[in-house]
Amino acid sequence: MPAEAADVVDGLSRVLSRACRQLAEAGQPQRAGRLAADGWVLLRRTHPVQAQRLDGTMHHAARLEQQLETSAGPDRKDRPVPVTDRVVDVRTEIPRTRHELIFSTFATLPAGTAFILVNDHDPKPLSYQLAAENPGEFTWEYLEEGPEVWRVRIGRTGPA
């Protein structure tokens, strides 16, 4: 890719990131996270540095969304982990390999099944990414919501 085109992609990803952060801070963190995820899907394979910038934006939006949910009502109760679901604990993985592991697990998941994701922070940005890449094909159910451990049951509803 010519340097000029690379500069344009970099500049546009910066603008999109700033716009999404402002949207999140204006009280629309879920919309901001989904918009950043749409950009991330377009960039992740060919422009990983710019995609990483949008990943950070999704994390920012998710933190703001969690703050809004916390202030809006009572916390959800922790739910038991279903025994038949595979558990994917990414807490010991290095950060740059976590999403790759999660996406490869989801990619091999047959329709009608699920796995339990265990993480050390709220994986909400991942839900934005799954929604952008697999609209209508997954379920997302929090089983435990921190502050030290998050457990989410991620299921496949659509084609595998």
PDB file of N, CA and C in Angstrom, residues 35-106:
ATOM      1  N   LEU A  35     -19.990   0.790  16.782  1.00  0.00           N
ATOM      2  CA  LEU A  35     -19.402   1.510  15.651  1.00  0.00           C
ATOM      3  C   LEU A  35     -17.897   1.255  15.571  1.00  0.00           C
ATOM      4  N   ALA A  36     -17.229   1.301  16.711  1.00  0.00           N
ATOM      5  CA  ALA A  36     -15.791   1.006  16.740  1.00  0.00           C
ATOM      6  C   ALA A  36     -15.538  -0.438  16.302  1.00  0.00           C
ATOM      7  N   ALA A  37     -16.424  -1.359  16.688  1.00  0.00           N
ATOM      8  CA  ALA A  37     -16.274  -2.760  16.283  1.00  0.00           C
ATOM      9  C   ALA A  37     -16.430  -2.909  14.773  1.00  0.00           C
ATOM     10  N   ASP A  38     -17.340  -2.155  14.171  1.00  0.00           N
ATOM     11  CA  ASP A  38     -17.492  -2.210  12.716  1.00  0.00           C
ATOM     12  C   ASP A  38     -16.188  -1.781  12.030  1.00  0.00           C
ATOM     13  N   GLY A  39     -15.567  -0.718  12.543  1.00  0.00           N
ATOM     14  CA  GLY A  39     -14.283  -0.288  11.997  1.00  0.00           C
ATOM     15  C   GLY A  39     -13.195  -1.314  12.241  1.00  0.00           C
ATOM     16  N   TRP A  40     -13.212  -1.911  13.423  1.00  0.00           N
ATOM     17  CA  TRP A  40     -12.218  -2.933  13.781  1.00  0.00           C
ATOM     18  C   TRP A  40     -12.285  -4.111  12.817  1.00  0.00           C
ATOM     19  N   VAL A  41     -13.506  -4.542  12.471  1.00  0.00           N
ATOM     20  CA  VAL A  41     -13.679  -5.661  11.537  1.00  0.00           C
ATOM     21  C   VAL A  41     -13.034  -5.329  10.193  1.00  0.00           C
ATOM     22  N   LEU A  42     -13.202  -4.110   9.731  1.00  0.00           N
ATOM     23  CA  LEU A  42     -12.642  -3.715   8.437  1.00  0.00           C
ATOM     24  C   LEU A  42     -11.115  -3.641   8.458  1.00  0.00           C
ATOM     25  N   LEU A  43     -10.535  -3.351   9.613  1.00  0.00           N
ATOM     26  CA  LEU A  43      -9.097  -3.099   9.689  1.00  0.00           C
ATOM     27  C   LEU A  43      -8.261  -4.245  10.238  1.00  0.00           C
ATOM     28  N   ARG A  44      -8.845  -5.157  10.977  1.00  0.00           N
ATOM     29  CA  ARG A  44      -8.057  -6.080  11.794  1.00  0.00           C
ATOM     30  C   ARG A  44      -7.088  -6.955  11.016  1.00  0.00           C
ATOM     31  N   ARG A  45      -7.401  -7.337   9.819  1.00  0.00           N
ATOM     32  CA  ARG A  45      -6.499  -8.226   9.071  1.00  0.00           C
ATOM     33  C   ARG A  45      -5.432  -7.460   8.289  1.00  0.00           C
ATOM     34  N   THR A  46      -5.787  -6.286   7.759  1.00  0.00           N
ATOM     35  CA  THR A  46      -4.860  -5.563   6.897  1.00  0.00           C
ATOM     36  C   THR A  46      -4.157  -4.391   7.579  1.00  0.00           C
ATOM     37  N   HIS A  47      -4.731  -3.900   8.653  1.00  0.00           N
ATOM     38  CA  HIS A  47      -4.164  -2.748   9.377  1.00  0.00           C
ATOM     39  C   HIS A  47      -4.265  -2.995  10.883  1.00  0.00           C
ATOM     40  N   PRO A  48      -3.479  -3.935  11.412  1.00  0.00           N
ATOM     41  CA  PRO A  48      -3.624  -4.331  12.819  1.00  0.00           C
ATOM     42  C   PRO A  48      -3.352  -3.206  13.819  1.00  0.00           C
ATOM     43  N   VAL A  49      -2.463  -2.285  13.506  1.00  0.00           N
ATOM     44  CA  VAL A  49      -2.176  -1.184  14.439  1.00  0.00           C
ATOM     45  C   VAL A  49      -3.406  -0.295  14.589  1.00  0.00           C
ATOM     46  N   GLN A  50      -4.033   0.020  13.483  1.00  0.00           N
ATOM     47  CA  GLN A  50      -5.228   0.866  13.530  1.00  0.00           C
ATOM     48  C   GLN A  50      -6.398   0.104  14.165  1.00  0.00           C
ATOM     49  N   ALA A  51      -6.475  -1.199  13.916  1.00  0.00           N
ATOM     50  CA  ALA A  51      -7.517  -2.003  14.556  1.00  0.00           C
ATOM     51  C   ALA A  51      -7.328  -2.020  16.068  1.00  0.00           C
ATOM     52  N   GLN A  52      -6.082  -2.082  16.513  1.00  0.00           N
ATOM     53  CA  GLN A  52      -5.790  -2.076  17.950  1.00  0.00           C
ATOM     54  C   GLN A  52      -6.260  -0.767  18.583  1.00  0.00           C
ATOM     55  N   ARG A  53      -6.125   0.329  17.865  1.00  0.00           N
ATOM     56  CA  ARG A  53      -6.611   1.620  18.363  1.00  0.00           C
ATOM     57  C   ARG A  53      -8.120   1.546  18.607  1.00  0.00           C
ATOM     58  N   LEU A  54      -8.848   0.951  17.676  1.00  0.00           N
ATOM     59  CA  LEU A  54     -10.295   0.829  17.836  1.00  0.00           C
ATOM     60  C   LEU A  54     -10.655  -0.168  18.931  1.00  0.00           C
ATOM     61  N   ASP A  55      -9.809  -1.173  19.141  1.00  0.00           N
ATOM     62  CA  ASP A  55     -10.029  -2.098  20.256  1.00  0.00           C
ATOM     63  C   ASP A  55      -9.967  -1.331  21.581  1.00  0.00           C
ATOM     64  N   GLY A  56      -9.011  -0.431  21.700  1.00  0.00           N
ATOM     65  CA  GLY A  56      -8.928   0.408  22.894  1.00  0.00           C
ATOM     66  C   GLY A  56     -10.163   1.278  23.059  1.00  0.00           C
ATOM     67  N   THR A  57     -10.686   1.767  21.958  1.00  0.00           N
ATOM     68  CA  THR A  57     -11.905   2.575  21.992  1.00  0.00           C
ATOM     69  C   THR A  57     -13.089   1.738  22.472  1.00  0.00           C
ATOM     70  N   MET A  58     -13.155   0.481  22.026  1.00  0.00           N
ATOM     71  CA  MET A  58     -14.234  -0.404  22.483  1.00  0.00           C
ATOM     72  C   MET A  58     -14.137  -0.651  23.989  1.00  0.00           C
ATOM     73  N   HIS A  59     -12.920  -0.816  24.496  1.00  0.00           N
ATOM     74  CA  HIS A  59     -12.748  -1.004  25.938  1.00  0.00           C
ATOM     75  C   HIS A  59     -13.197   0.245  26.704  1.00  0.00           C
ATOM     76  N   HIS A  60     -12.870   1.407  26.181  1.00  0.00           N
ATOM     77  CA  HIS A  60     -13.296   2.660  26.808  1.00  0.00           C
ATOM     78  C   HIS A  60     -14.829   2.738  26.838  1.00  0.00           C
ATOM     79  N   ALA A  61     -15.471   2.411  25.718  1.00  0.00           N
ATOM     80  CA  ALA A  61     -16.932   2.449  25.648  1.00  0.00           C
ATOM     81  C   ALA A  61     -17.548   1.430  26.610  1.00  0.00           C
ATOM     82  N   ALA A  62     -16.933   0.263  26.707  1.00  0.00           N
ATOM     83  CA  ALA A  62     -17.467  -0.772  27.598  1.00  0.00           C
ATOM     84  C   ALA A  62     -17.392  -0.340  29.059  1.00  0.00           C
ATOM     85  N   ARG A  63     -16.298   0.323  29.437  1.00  0.00           N
ATOM     86  CA  ARG A  63     -16.194   0.815  30.825  1.00  0.00           C
ATOM     87  C   ARG A  63     -17.283   1.843  31.105  1.00  0.00           C
ATOM     88  N   LEU A  64     -17.514   2.736  30.158  1.00  0.00           N
ATOM     89  CA  LEU A  64     -18.566   3.735  30.348  1.00  0.00           C
ATOM     90  C   LEU A  64     -19.951   3.083  30.394  1.00  0.00           C
ATOM     91  N   GLU A  65     -20.160   2.075  29.559  1.00  0.00           N
ATOM     92  CA  GLU A  65     -21.446   1.364  29.574  1.00  0.00           C
ATOM     93  C   GLU A  65     -21.664   0.676  30.914  1.00  0.00           C
ATOM     94  N   GLN A  66     -20.605   0.077  31.443  1.00  0.00           N
ATOM     95  CA  GLN A  66     -20.710  -0.590  32.743  1.00  0.00           C
ATOM     96  C   GLN A  66     -21.023   0.433  33.843  1.00  0.00           C
ATOM     97  N   GLN A  67     -20.407   1.601  33.776  1.00  0.00           N
ATOM     98  CA  GLN A  67     -20.699   2.635  34.763  1.00  0.00           C
ATOM     99  C   GLN A  67     -22.161   3.064  34.697  1.00  0.00           C
ATOM    100  N   LEU A  68     -22.691   3.206  33.493  1.00  0.00           N
ATOM    101  CA  LEU A  68     -24.097   3.580  33.335  1.00  0.00           C
ATOM    102  C   LEU A  68     -25.019   2.495  33.879  1.00  0.00           C
ATOM    103  N   GLU A  69     -24.695   1.227  33.602  1.00  0.00           N
ATOM    104  CA  GLU A  69     -25.516   0.123  34.092  1.00  0.00           C
ATOM    105  C   GLU A  69     -25.459   0.032  35.610  1.00  0.00           C
ATOM    106  N   THR A  70     -24.286   0.250  36.177  1.00  0.00           N
ATOM    107  CA  THR A  70     -24.128   0.183  37.628  1.00  0.00           C
ATOM    108  C   THR A  70     -24.934   1.273  38.314  1.00  0.00           C
ATOM    109  N   SER A  71     -24.912   2.465  37.736  1.00  0.00           N
ATOM    110  CA  SER A  71     -25.652   3.564  38.360  1.00  0.00           C
ATOM    111  C   SER A  71     -27.147   3.476  38.089  1.00  0.00           C
ATOM    112  N   ALA A  72     -27.557   2.697  37.087  1.00  0.00           N
ATOM    113  CA  ALA A  72     -28.971   2.627  36.719  1.00  0.00           C
ATOM    114  C   ALA A  72     -29.776   1.642  37.550  1.00  0.00           C
ATOM    115  N   GLY A  73     -29.132   0.642  38.111  1.00  0.00           N
ATOM    116  CA  GLY A  73     -29.937  -0.327  38.830  1.00  0.00           C
ATOM    117  C   GLY A  73     -29.100  -1.317  39.599  1.00  0.00           C
ATOM    118  N   PRO A  74     -29.781  -2.297  40.232  1.00  0.00           N
ATOM    119  CA  PRO A  74     -29.079  -3.278  41.051  1.00  0.00           C
ATOM    120  C   PRO A  74     -28.222  -4.211  40.205  1.00  0.00           C
ATOM    121  N   ASP A  75     -27.170  -4.720  40.820  1.00  0.00           N
ATOM    122  CA  ASP A  75     -26.279  -5.659  40.141  1.00  0.00           C
ATOM    123  C   ASP A  75     -27.012  -6.958  39.870  1.00  0.00           C
ATOM    124  N   ARG A  76     -26.612  -7.595  38.768  1.00  0.00           N
ATOM    125  CA  ARG A  76     -27.153  -8.923  38.481  1.00  0.00           C
ATOM    126  C   ARG A  76     -26.501  -9.915  39.421  1.00  0.00           C
ATOM    127  N   LYS A  77     -27.244 -10.946  39.764  1.00  0.00           N
ATOM    128  CA  LYS A  77     -26.707 -12.007  40.619  1.00  0.00           C
ATOM    129  C   LYS A  77     -25.819 -12.921  39.780  1.00  0.00           C
ATOM    130  N   ASP A  78     -24.747 -13.402  40.383  1.00  0.00           N
ATOM    131  CA  ASP A  78     -23.903 -14.375  39.704  1.00  0.00           C
ATOM    132  C   ASP A  78     -24.697 -15.656  39.497  1.00  0.00           C
ATOM    133  N   ARG A  79     -24.546 -16.251  38.323  1.00  0.00           N
ATOM    134  CA  ARG A  79     -25.272 -17.468  37.982  1.00  0.00           C
ATOM    135  C   ARG A  79     -24.294 -18.626  37.916  1.00  0.00           C
ATOM    136  N   PRO A  80     -24.766 -19.841  38.175  1.00  0.00           N
ATOM    137  CA  PRO A  80     -23.870 -20.996  38.091  1.00  0.00           C
ATOM    138  C   PRO A  80     -23.431 -21.254  36.643  1.00  0.00           C
ATOM    139  N   VAL A  81     -22.242 -21.796  36.494  1.00  0.00           N
ATOM    140  CA  VAL A  81     -21.712 -22.141  35.180  1.00  0.00           C
ATOM    141  C   VAL A  81     -22.287 -23.491  34.769  1.00  0.00           C
ATOM    142  N   PRO A  82     -22.909 -23.574  33.571  1.00  0.00           N
ATOM    143  CA  PRO A  82     -23.402 -24.882  33.125  1.00  0.00           C
ATOM    144  C   PRO A  82     -22.242 -25.874  33.018  1.00  0.00           C
ATOM    145  N   VAL A  83     -22.481 -27.107  33.434  1.00  0.00           N
ATOM    146  CA  VAL A  83     -21.417 -28.102  33.521  1.00  0.00           C
ATOM    147  C   VAL A  83     -20.974 -28.608  32.148  1.00  0.00           C
ATOM    148  N   THR A  84     -21.847 -28.585  31.164  1.00  0.00           N
ATOM    149  CA  THR A  84     -21.516 -29.169  29.867  1.00  0.00           C
ATOM    150  C   THR A  84     -20.744 -28.221  28.950  1.00  0.00           C
ATOM    151  N   ASP A  85     -20.702 -26.955  29.257  1.00  0.00           N
ATOM    152  CA  ASP A  85     -20.018 -25.995  28.394  1.00  0.00           C
ATOM    153  C   ASP A  85     -18.507 -26.031  28.606  1.00  0.00           C
ATOM    154  N   ARG A  86     -17.776 -25.915  27.511  1.00  0.00           N
ATOM    155  CA  ARG A  86     -16.316 -25.813  27.566  1.00  0.00           C
ATOM    156  C   ARG A  86     -15.956 -24.483  28.228  1.00  0.00           C
ATOM    157  N   VAL A  87     -14.928 -24.487  29.054  1.00  0.00           N
ATOM    158  CA  VAL A  87     -14.466 -23.265  29.713  1.00  0.00           C
ATOM    159  C   VAL A  87     -13.186 -22.810  29.027  1.00  0.00           C
ATOM    160  N   VAL A  88     -13.167 -21.533  28.615  1.00  0.00           N
ATOM    161  CA  VAL A  88     -11.993 -20.931  28.005  1.00  0.00           C
ATOM    162  C   VAL A  88     -11.540 -19.815  28.938  1.00  0.00           C
ATOM    163  N   ASP A  89     -10.512 -20.101  29.713  1.00  0.00           N
ATOM    164  CA  ASP A  89      -9.992 -19.143  30.688  1.00  0.00           C
ATOM    165  C   ASP A  89      -8.800 -18.434  30.066  1.00  0.00           C
ATOM    166  N   VAL A  90      -8.973 -17.154  29.755  1.00  0.00           N
ATOM    167  CA  VAL A  90      -7.911 -16.404  29.075  1.00  0.00           C
ATOM    168  C   VAL A  90      -7.069 -15.554  30.036  1.00  0.00           C
ATOM    169  N   ARG A  91      -7.314 -15.681  31.315  1.00  0.00           N
ATOM    170  CA  ARG A  91      -6.594 -14.836  32.277  1.00  0.00           C
ATOM    171  C   ARG A  91      -5.092 -15.051  32.256  1.00  0.00           C
ATOM    172  N   THR A  92      -4.630 -16.241  31.905  1.00  0.00           N
ATOM    173  CA  THR A  92      -3.188 -16.499  31.898  1.00  0.00           C
ATOM    174  C   THR A  92      -2.571 -16.292  30.518  1.00  0.00           C
ATOM    175  N   GLU A  93      -3.399 -16.000  29.521  1.00  0.00           N
ATOM    176  CA  GLU A  93      -2.896 -15.749  28.164  1.00  0.00           C
ATOM    177  C   GLU A  93      -2.351 -14.324  28.078  1.00  0.00           C
ATOM    178  N   ILE A  94      -1.354 -14.130  27.218  1.00  0.00           N
ATOM    179  CA  ILE A  94      -0.876 -12.764  27.006  1.00  0.00           C
ATOM    180  C   ILE A  94      -1.965 -12.003  26.250  1.00  0.00           C
ATOM    181  N   PRO A  95      -2.129 -10.716  26.549  1.00  0.00           N
ATOM    182  CA  PRO A  95      -3.256  -9.967  25.989  1.00  0.00           C
ATOM    183  C   PRO A  95      -3.397 -10.054  24.471  1.00  0.00           C
ATOM    184  N   ARG A  96      -2.298 -10.039  23.729  1.00  0.00           N
ATOM    185  CA  ARG A  96      -2.428 -10.014  22.270  1.00  0.00           C
ATOM    186  C   ARG A  96      -2.921 -11.331  21.678  1.00  0.00           C
ATOM    187  N   THR A  97      -2.912 -12.422  22.454  1.00  0.00           N
ATOM    188  CA  THR A  97      -3.399 -13.702  21.922  1.00  0.00           C
ATOM    189  C   THR A  97      -4.801 -14.055  22.413  1.00  0.00           C
ATOM    190  N   ARG A  98      -5.324 -13.289  23.341  1.00  0.00           N
ATOM    191  CA  ARG A  98      -6.629 -13.616  23.923  1.00  0.00           C
ATOM    192  C   ARG A  98      -7.752 -13.624  22.890  1.00  0.00           C
ATOM    193  N   HIS A  99      -7.865 -12.544  22.123  1.00  0.00           N
ATOM    194  CA  HIS A  99      -8.969 -12.467  21.167  1.00  0.00           C
ATOM    195  C   HIS A  99      -8.842 -13.534  20.089  1.00  0.00           C
ATOM    196  N   GLU A 100      -7.630 -13.821  19.663  1.00  0.00           N
ATOM    197  CA  GLU A 100      -7.422 -14.878  18.669  1.00  0.00           C
ATOM    198  C   GLU A 100      -7.947 -16.216  19.194  1.00  0.00           C
ATOM    199  N   LEU A 101      -7.648 -16.527  20.449  1.00  0.00           N
ATOM    200  CA  LEU A 101      -8.119 -17.766  21.068  1.00  0.00           C
ATOM    201  C   LEU A 101      -9.646 -17.787  21.163  1.00  0.00           C
ATOM    202  N   ILE A 102     -10.226 -16.679  21.566  1.00  0.00           N
ATOM    203  CA  ILE A 102     -11.680 -16.600  21.721  1.00  0.00           C
ATOM    204  C   ILE A 102     -12.370 -16.720  20.361  1.00  0.00           C
ATOM    205  N   PHE A 103     -11.862 -16.002  19.356  1.00  0.00           N
ATOM    206  CA  PHE A 103     -12.471 -16.068  18.028  1.00  0.00           C
ATOM    207  C   PHE A 103     -12.327 -17.449  17.408  1.00  0.00           C
ATOM    208  N   SER A 104     -11.200 -18.102  17.606  1.00  0.00           N
ATOM    209  CA  SER A 104     -11.042 -19.449  17.041  1.00  0.00           C
ATOM    210  C   SER A 104     -11.965 -20.432  17.763  1.00  0.00           C
ATOM    211  N   THR A 105     -12.171 -20.249  19.062  1.00  0.00           N
ATOM    212  CA  THR A 105     -13.109 -21.103  19.794  1.00  0.00           C
ATOM    213  C   THR A 105     -14.525 -20.903  19.266  1.00  0.00           C
ATOM    214  N   PHE A 106     -14.916 -19.652  19.078  1.00  0.00           N
ATOM    215  CA  PHE A 106     -16.261 -19.371  18.563  1.00  0.00           C
ATOM    216  C   PHE A 106     -16.420 -19.911  17.146  1.00  0.00           C
TER     217      PHE A 106
END
